[in-house]
Coordinates of C-alpha atoms in Angstrom, one line a residue:
M40 CA -19.6 19.9 -18.5
N41 CA -19.1 22.7 -16.3
P42 CA -15.9 22.9 -14.2
S43 CA -16.5 21.6 -10.6
K44 CA -16.6 23.7 -7.4
T45 CA -14.5 21.3 -5.4
A46 CA -10.6 21.2 -5.5
I47 CA -8.6 18.0 -4.3
I48 CA -4.9 18.7 -3.8
Y49 CA -2.7 15.5 -3.4
V50 CA 0.7 16.1 -1.2
T51 CA 3.4 13.4 -1.3
P52 CA 7.0 13.0 -1.5
D53 CA 6.3 10.4 -4.2
I54 CA 4.6 11.6 -7.0
E55 CA 3.7 8.0 -8.1
R56 CA 1.3 7.8 -5.3
A57 CA -0.6 10.1 -6.5
L58 CA -0.9 9.2 -10.2
G59 CA -3.9 7.0 -9.8
A60 CA -5.8 9.8 -11.4
I61 CA -4.9 12.3 -14.2
P62 CA -4.4 15.9 -12.9
G63 CA -6.8 18.3 -14.1
E64 CA -10.7 18.0 -14.2
L65 CA -11.7 14.7 -12.5
T66 CA -14.7 13.0 -14.0
V67 CA -16.0 9.8 -12.8
S68 CA -19.0 8.1 -14.3
G69 CA -19.9 11.2 -16.0
H70 CA -19.9 13.4 -12.5
N71 CA -17.6 15.9 -12.4
I72 CA -16.4 15.4 -8.9
G73 CA -13.2 18.2 -8.8
E74 CA -10.3 19.7 -10.4
Y75 CA -7.1 17.3 -9.0
F76 CA -3.7 18.8 -8.1
I77 CA -0.5 17.1 -6.8
V78 CA 2.2 18.9 -4.9
A79 CA 5.2 16.4 -5.0
S80 CA 9.1 16.2 -4.4
R81 CA 11.2 17.1 -7.2
N82 CA 12.8 14.2 -9.1
A83 CA 13.7 13.5 -13.0
Y84 CA 10.2 11.4 -13.0
A85 CA 8.2 14.0 -11.4
E86 CA 9.4 16.4 -13.8
E87 CA 8.4 14.6 -16.7
I88 CA 4.7 14.6 -15.2
Q89 CA 4.9 18.3 -14.6
K90 CA 5.7 18.9 -18.1
L91 CA 2.4 17.1 -19.2
Y92 CA 0.2 18.8 -16.5
P93 CA 1.9 22.1 -15.9
D94 CA -1.2 23.7 -14.1
H95 CA -2.0 20.9 -12.2
V96 CA 1.3 19.4 -10.8
T97 CA 3.8 21.4 -8.4
L98 CA 7.1 20.4 -7.6
V99 CA 9.1 21.2 -4.4
N100 CA 12.7 20.6 -2.9
A101 CA 11.4 18.9 0.0
L102 CA 11.4 15.2 0.7
D103 CA 8.7 14.8 3.5
T104 CA 5.1 15.3 3.6
I105 CA 5.3 17.6 6.5
D106 CA 8.3 19.7 5.2
I107 CA 6.4 20.3 1.9
L108 CA 3.3 21.7 3.7
K109 CA 5.5 24.2 5.5
L110 CA 6.8 25.5 2.5
P111 CA 5.7 29.3 1.9
E112 CA 5.1 28.5 -1.8
V113 CA 2.8 25.4 -1.0
K114 CA 0.7 27.7 1.6
S115 CA 0.1 30.0 -1.3
L116 CA -0.7 27.8 -3.9
F117 CA -3.3 26.4 -0.9
S118 CA -4.5 29.9 -0.6
E119 CA -4.7 30.5 -4.4
I120 CA -6.7 27.6 -4.8
A121 CA -8.8 28.1 -1.9
K122 CA -9.9 31.8 -3.3
K123 CA -11.7 30.0 -6.3
K124 CA -12.5 26.5 -5.1
D125 CA -14.0 24.4 -2.0
A126 CA -10.1 23.1 -1.3
H127 CA -9.2 19.8 0.2
L128 CA -5.9 18.3 1.2
L129 CA -5.0 14.7 0.4
V130 CA -1.9 13.0 1.8
F131 CA -0.7 9.6 1.3
K132 CA -0.5 8.6 5.0
N133 CA -1.7 11.0 7.6
S134 CA -0.1 12.0 10.8
R135 CA -0.9 14.2 14.2
P136 CA 1.7 16.4 12.9
I137 CA 0.0 17.0 9.5
E138 CA -3.4 17.1 11.3
E139 CA -2.0 20.0 13.5
L140 CA -0.5 21.7 10.4
A141 CA -3.9 21.6 8.4
K142 CA -5.7 23.2 11.6
E143 CA -3.2 25.8 11.9
N144 CA -3.4 26.9 8.3
N145 CA -7.4 26.4 8.0
W146 CA -7.1 23.5 5.6
H147 CA -9.6 20.7 5.1
L148 CA -7.9 17.1 5.5
L149 CA -9.8 14.8 3.6
N150 CA -7.7 11.6 5.3
P151 CA -9.5 10.0 8.3
S152 CA -8.0 10.8 11.6
A153 CA -4.4 9.6 12.6
D154 CA -5.4 8.0 15.8
L155 CA -7.9 5.8 14.3
A156 CA -5.1 4.4 11.8
E157 CA -2.9 4.0 14.4
K158 CA -5.6 2.0 16.5
I159 CA -6.0 0.0 13.4
E160 CA -2.5 -0.8 12.6
N161 CA -1.0 -1.2 16.0
K162 CA -0.3 -4.8 16.2
V163 CA -1.1 -4.5 20.0
T164 CA -4.3 -2.8 19.9
Q165 CA -5.3 -4.2 16.5
A166 CA -6.6 -7.2 18.0
E167 CA -8.8 -5.8 20.5
W168 CA -10.2 -3.5 18.1
L169 CA -11.2 -6.0 15.5
G170 CA -13.6 -7.7 18.1
E171 CA -15.6 -10.7 16.7
F172 CA -13.5 -10.7 13.9
A173 CA -10.2 -11.2 15.3
S174 CA -10.8 -15.0 14.8
H175 CA -9.3 -14.2 11.4
L176 CA -6.0 -13.5 13.0
P177 CA -3.7 -16.4 13.4
P178 CA -3.6 -17.7 17.1
Y179 CA -1.9 -15.0 19.1
Q180 CA -0.5 -13.7 22.6
I181 CA 0.2 -10.1 23.5
L182 CA 3.0 -10.3 25.9
E183 CA 5.8 -8.4 27.2
V184 CA 8.9 -9.9 25.9
K185 CA 10.3 -11.1 29.4
D186 CA 7.3 -13.2 29.6
I187 CA 7.3 -15.2 26.3
V188 CA 7.7 -19.2 26.5
P189 CA 8.1 -20.7 23.2
A190 CA 6.2 -23.8 22.2
R191 CA 8.4 -26.9 22.1
D192 CA 7.8 -30.4 20.0
A193 CA 7.4 -33.6 21.3
K194 CA 11.4 -33.7 21.3
E195 CA 11.6 -30.3 23.1
K196 CA 13.0 -28.7 20.1
F197 CA 12.2 -24.9 19.7
E198 CA 9.3 -24.3 17.4
P199 CA 10.0 -20.9 15.4
F200 CA 7.6 -18.2 15.9
I201 CA 6.9 -14.7 14.5
L202 CA 7.1 -11.8 16.5
Q203 CA 5.5 -8.6 15.7
W204 CA 6.3 -5.1 17.7
A205 CA 3.2 -2.6 17.8
H206 CA 4.5 -0.7 14.5
S207 CA 5.7 -2.2 11.6
H208 CA 6.2 -1.0 7.7
S209 CA 7.3 -3.0 4.9
G210 CA 8.1 -5.8 7.0
D211 CA 10.7 -3.7 9.4
G212 CA 8.8 -4.9 12.6
T213 CA 8.8 -8.2 12.1
V214 CA 10.9 -10.9 12.9
L215 CA 11.2 -14.8 12.8
I216 CA 12.2 -16.3 16.4
S217 CA 13.9 -19.3 15.4
T218 CA 16.3 -20.1 18.3
D219 CA 16.5 -19.9 22.0
A220 CA 19.5 -17.5 21.7
Q221 CA 17.9 -15.3 19.7
L222 CA 14.7 -14.8 22.2
A223 CA 17.4 -14.5 24.9
D224 CA 18.9 -11.2 23.3
L225 CA 15.5 -9.8 22.9
K226 CA 14.4 -10.4 26.4
Q227 CA 17.7 -8.9 27.3
K228 CA 17.4 -5.8 25.1
F229 CA 13.7 -5.2 25.7
P230 CA 12.2 -6.9 28.6
A231 CA 9.2 -4.8 29.0
R232 CA 7.9 -4.2 25.4
L233 CA 4.9 -5.3 24.2
A234 CA 4.9 -7.7 21.3
R235 CA 2.4 -9.8 19.6
T236 CA 3.4 -13.5 18.7
T237 CA 2.1 -16.0 16.4
R238 CA 3.0 -19.1 14.9
F239 CA 5.2 -19.6 12.0
I240 CA 2.9 -19.7 9.0
K241 CA 4.3 -21.2 5.7
G242 CA 2.3 -20.4 2.2
P243 CA 1.6 -17.3 -0.2
T244 CA 0.5 -13.9 1.1
F245 CA -2.3 -11.9 -0.9
T246 CA -3.0 -8.2 -0.7
V247 CA -6.4 -6.3 -1.8
N248 CA -7.2 -2.5 -1.8
V249 CA -10.4 -1.4 -0.6
S250 CA -12.4 2.2 -0.1
V251 CA -15.2 2.3 2.4
S252 CA -17.6 5.3 3.0
S253 CA -20.7 5.2 5.5
T254 CA -22.5 4.4 2.1
A255 CA -20.4 2.3 0.0
T256 CA -17.6 -0.6 0.0
Y257 CA -15.4 -1.1 -3.1
I258 CA -13.6 -4.1 -2.9
G259 CA -10.5 -4.2 -5.3
N260 CA -8.7 -6.9 -7.1
I261 CA -6.9 -9.7 -4.9
N262 CA -3.3 -9.6 -6.1
Y263 CA -0.1 -11.9 -4.9
Q264 CA 1.9 -10.5 -2.7
I265 CA 5.9 -10.7 -3.8
T266 CA 7.7 -10.9 -0.5
G267 CA 11.5 -11.0 0.4
T268 CA 12.9 -12.1 -2.7
L269 CA 16.8 -11.5 -3.2
P270 CA 18.1 -9.4 -4.7
F271 CA 15.2 -6.9 -4.6
T272 CA 15.6 -6.4 -0.6
D273 CA 17.6 -7.8 2.1
N274 CA 14.6 -8.3 4.4
P275 CA 12.7 -11.4 4.1
W276 CA 9.5 -9.8 5.3
S277 CA 9.4 -6.5 2.9
T278 CA 6.9 -6.5 0.3
I279 CA 8.5 -5.8 -3.0
G280 CA 5.8 -6.3 -5.5
N281 CA 2.5 -7.4 -6.5
D282 CA 1.2 -9.7 -9.0
W283 CA -2.6 -9.7 -10.6
S284 CA -2.3 -12.7 -12.7
V285 CA -1.9 -15.5 -10.3
P286 CA -4.2 -15.4 -7.5
H287 CA -6.8 -17.6 -9.3
T288 CA -4.2 -20.2 -9.9
I289 CA -2.8 -20.6 -6.6
L290 CA -6.2 -20.1 -4.6
T291 CA -9.0 -22.5 -5.2
E292 CA -12.9 -21.4 -5.6
A293 CA -13.2 -22.2 -1.9
Q294 CA -10.4 -20.3 -1.0
L295 CA -11.4 -17.3 -3.1
A296 CA -14.8 -17.7 -1.2
A297 CA -13.1 -17.5 2.0
A298 CA -10.9 -14.6 1.3
H299 CA -14.0 -12.6 0.0
Q300 CA -15.4 -13.4 4.0
L301 CA -12.5 -12.0 5.7
I302 CA -12.3 -9.3 3.1
T303 CA -15.7 -8.1 4.0
D304 CA -15.4 -8.7 7.5
V305 CA -12.8 -6.1 7.8
S306 CA -14.4 -3.8 5.6
E307 CA -17.3 -3.7 7.6
K308 CA -15.3 -3.2 10.6
M309 CA -13.7 -0.2 8.9
S310 CA -16.7 1.6 7.8
D311 CA -18.5 1.2 11.3
S312 CA -15.4 2.6 12.8
G313 CA -15.7 5.5 11.0
W314 CA -13.1 4.8 8.1
T315 CA -13.2 6.3 4.9
G316 CA -11.0 6.0 1.9
L317 CA -8.4 3.2 1.0
F318 CA -7.0 1.0 3.2
G319 CA -5.4 -2.7 2.3
I320 CA -5.5 -6.1 3.7
D321 CA -2.9 -9.0 3.7
F322 CA -3.6 -12.2 4.3
I323 CA -1.9 -15.7 3.9
H324 CA -2.7 -18.9 2.9
D325 CA -1.9 -21.4 5.5
E326 CA -0.5 -24.5 3.1
E327 CA -0.4 -26.6 6.3
R328 CA -4.0 -26.1 8.0
D329 CA -5.5 -25.1 4.5
E330 CA -7.0 -22.0 5.9
L331 CA -6.6 -18.3 5.2
R332 CA -5.3 -15.7 8.3
L333 CA -5.4 -12.3 8.4
I334 CA -1.6 -10.7 8.8
E335 CA -2.1 -6.9 8.2
I336 CA -4.6 -4.1 7.9
N337 CA -2.8 -1.0 6.2
A338 CA -4.9 1.9 7.4
R339 CA -3.9 4.2 4.4
Q340 CA -3.6 4.0 0.7
A341 CA -1.7 0.9 0.0
A342 CA 1.5 1.1 -2.5
G343 CA -0.4 -1.1 -5.1
V344 CA -3.3 1.2 -5.8
T345 CA -1.5 3.7 -8.2
F346 CA -0.6 0.7 -10.5
E347 CA -4.0 -1.3 -9.8
S348 CA -5.6 1.9 -11.2
L349 CA -3.8 2.5 -14.2
L350 CA -4.3 -1.5 -15.1
Q351 CA -8.0 -0.7 -14.5
E352 CA -7.8 2.5 -16.6
T353 CA -6.6 0.0 -19.4
N354 CA -9.3 -2.0 -18.8
R355 CA -12.0 0.9 -19.2
A356 CA -10.5 1.8 -22.4
H357 CA -11.4 -1.6 -23.7
G358 CA -14.9 -1.1 -22.8
V359 CA -14.9 -2.5 -19.1
A360 CA -17.4 -0.4 -16.8
G361 CA -16.8 0.7 -13.5
V362 CA -14.4 2.9 -11.3
T363 CA -10.7 2.5 -10.7
M364 CA -9.8 1.9 -6.6
F365 CA -7.9 5.6 -6.7
E366 CA -11.3 7.1 -8.0
A367 CA -13.0 4.9 -5.4
H368 CA -10.6 6.5 -2.7
I369 CA -11.7 9.9 -4.0
L370 CA -15.6 9.1 -3.9
S371 CA -15.5 8.0 -0.7
L372 CA -13.6 10.6 0.8
L373 CA -16.1 13.3 -0.9
S374 CA -19.1 11.3 -0.5
T375 CA -20.2 13.1 2.6
I376 CA -19.5 16.8 1.2
S377 CA -20.1 16.6 -2.6
P378 CA -23.1 15.6 -4.2
D379 CA -21.2 15.1 -7.4
A380 CA -19.1 12.3 -5.7
Q381 CA -22.4 11.2 -4.1
G382 CA -23.8 10.3 -7.5
A383 CA -20.9 8.0 -8.6
L384 CA -21.2 5.9 -5.4
D385 CA -23.1 3.0 -6.9
K386 CA -20.4 2.1 -9.6
K387 CA -18.8 -1.2 -9.4
V388 CA -15.1 -2.0 -9.2
I389 CA -13.3 -2.5 -12.9
E390 CA -11.6 -6.1 -12.5
V391 CA -7.8 -6.6 -13.1
N392 CA -6.5 -10.2 -13.6
D393 CA -3.3 -9.5 -15.0
G394 CA -0.2 -7.0 -14.3
A395 CA 2.6 -6.5 -12.1
Q396 CA 5.0 -4.5 -10.3
I397 CA 8.2 -5.1 -8.5
I398 CA 10.5 -2.9 -6.6
Q399 CA 14.2 -2.9 -6.1
R400 CA 15.0 -1.6 -2.6
V401 CA 18.2 -0.3 -1.2
T402 CA 20.2 -3.2 0.1
A403 CA 23.4 -3.4 1.7
A404 CA 25.1 -4.4 -1.5
I405 CA 24.0 -1.3 -3.5
M406 CA 25.0 0.7 -0.3
M407 CA 28.2 -0.5 -0.4
T408 CA 28.9 -0.9 -4.1
G409 CA 26.7 2.2 -5.5
K410 CA 26.1 0.4 -8.3
L411 CA 22.2 0.6 -9.4
P412 CA 20.3 -1.4 -11.4
D413 CA 20.5 -0.8 -15.4
V414 CA 17.1 0.2 -16.8
I415 CA 17.6 0.5 -20.0
P416 CA 17.3 -3.1 -21.0
L417 CA 14.3 -3.2 -18.9
I418 CA 12.6 -0.2 -20.9
A419 CA 13.8 -1.6 -24.0
A420 CA 11.7 -4.7 -23.1
G421 CA 8.8 -3.0 -22.6
F422 CA 8.8 -2.7 -18.8
T423 CA 7.7 0.8 -17.2
C424 CA 10.7 2.0 -15.0
I425 CA 10.4 4.6 -12.2
Q426 CA 13.8 5.3 -10.3
Y427 CA 14.1 7.4 -6.8
A428 CA 16.8 9.0 -5.4
N429 CA 16.4 7.6 -2.1
T430 CA 19.5 6.2 0.2
K431 CA 18.0 4.8 3.2
P432 CA 18.5 0.9 3.9
N433 CA 15.2 -0.8 2.4
S434 CA 13.7 2.4 0.5
H435 CA 12.4 2.3 -3.0
I436 CA 15.1 2.8 -5.6
L437 CA 13.7 1.3 -8.6
R438 CA 10.0 0.1 -9.4
I439 CA 9.5 -1.9 -12.5
Q440 CA 6.2 -2.2 -14.0
S441 CA 4.3 -4.8 -16.6
D442 CA 1.2 -4.8 -17.9
R443 CA 1.4 -9.0 -17.9
G444 CA 1.8 -10.7 -14.9
I445 CA 5.9 -11.8 -13.6
M446 CA 5.0 -14.9 -11.4
L447 CA 4.3 -18.3 -12.6
A448 CA 3.7 -19.5 -8.8
H449 CA 4.3 -19.1 -5.2
N450 CA 7.8 -17.6 -4.9
K451 CA 8.5 -18.6 -8.7
F452 CA 8.9 -16.3 -11.5
N453 CA 7.6 -16.7 -15.1
A454 CA 9.4 -15.8 -18.4
R455 CA 8.9 -12.1 -17.9
G456 CA 9.8 -12.2 -14.1
K457 CA 13.3 -14.2 -14.8
E458 CA 13.9 -11.4 -17.6
I459 CA 13.8 -9.0 -14.9
L460 CA 15.6 -11.1 -12.2
D461 CA 18.5 -11.6 -15.1
T462 CA 18.7 -7.6 -15.6
I463 CA 19.1 -6.7 -11.7
T464 CA 21.6 -9.6 -11.2
G465 CA 23.6 -9.3 -14.3
M466 CA 23.2 -13.2 -14.2
K467 CA 21.3 -15.8 -16.2
S468 CA 18.6 -17.6 -13.9
E469 CA 17.6 -21.1 -14.7

């Protein structure tokens, strides 16, 4: 097979984000899509990957995408690749500064526009952008904080509700308001700030990765979202993991059909708006009302994509046909400029119904004691462990991956999950 004339250069601080495809010549369904390069921050795990693919992995001493892109050695790398190939830049999450830097250096950026991503993710503008599909959201109001009036039951008891600021990530912009005093405090601090309010919904949350282009939609495999579990995070709204083994146990066939309609509607809106490539959809099963509600659209490659793609690669090795979600991302982004990508666009997504990952975030206890989880027992038990040097509160410090599920049901670990929990806490769970 002849080498491709296309090069994709993925720049990210976290190399794990880019490992949905093997560095080197990227072949999908018999089509040579392009030569794949990674530029990432240096750490122990990244150095292991670089040893395997020294010609296609470059490591640098910078911890932010924009800082990596400004490095002279990275600019030189782009220039060298561009002399031989039609080079394209890909980042995990786009921003206006990245777009400006790409324009300044005459780099072709594959990611959709940062302004479109902002419109989609912003909790205030999102409802208007969704249009008719805003019906998938829980009933909501968009108000300045000073104008929020809480609902009360027949006994005048305060009814808890969810408040979301325009921007949030990993749950940091989501607040459960459960008392008058809590609301009064926010009104005093942020009287004129716009927020979206919805009723508090109890039930399991799910995520699906989707990739779209103008001509194709790739819908990934629904996974159960592990959220806010101690001791993995201090934030009750932070996503700490994904499990592909339990959605079909938790959701009925009718609920899965409703989920598919929700996913299809949002995907159609994304495509019609000019989005290309990956995005993530989070939805919740309202157990009280037995209905599904859209709670989040992540207009970027979601954190679970790489591991879903690795699980798909394993299934393909056992004879399952189709493309991985990371391959779908590349195909979608290149579809308008690469005939080879167009030729591979008609393939289905590889199914996944097992596997899980869970993340230990930086908690107050870790910051206070400096004590990190012991990975040796986890590795000995067959789990894959990826460690990070992050120190910011709620940032990733350890990623634990399993080719089998770790959840038994909503908020309930199975034996493998308990093994992880026991190791992290140093205690035996019941």
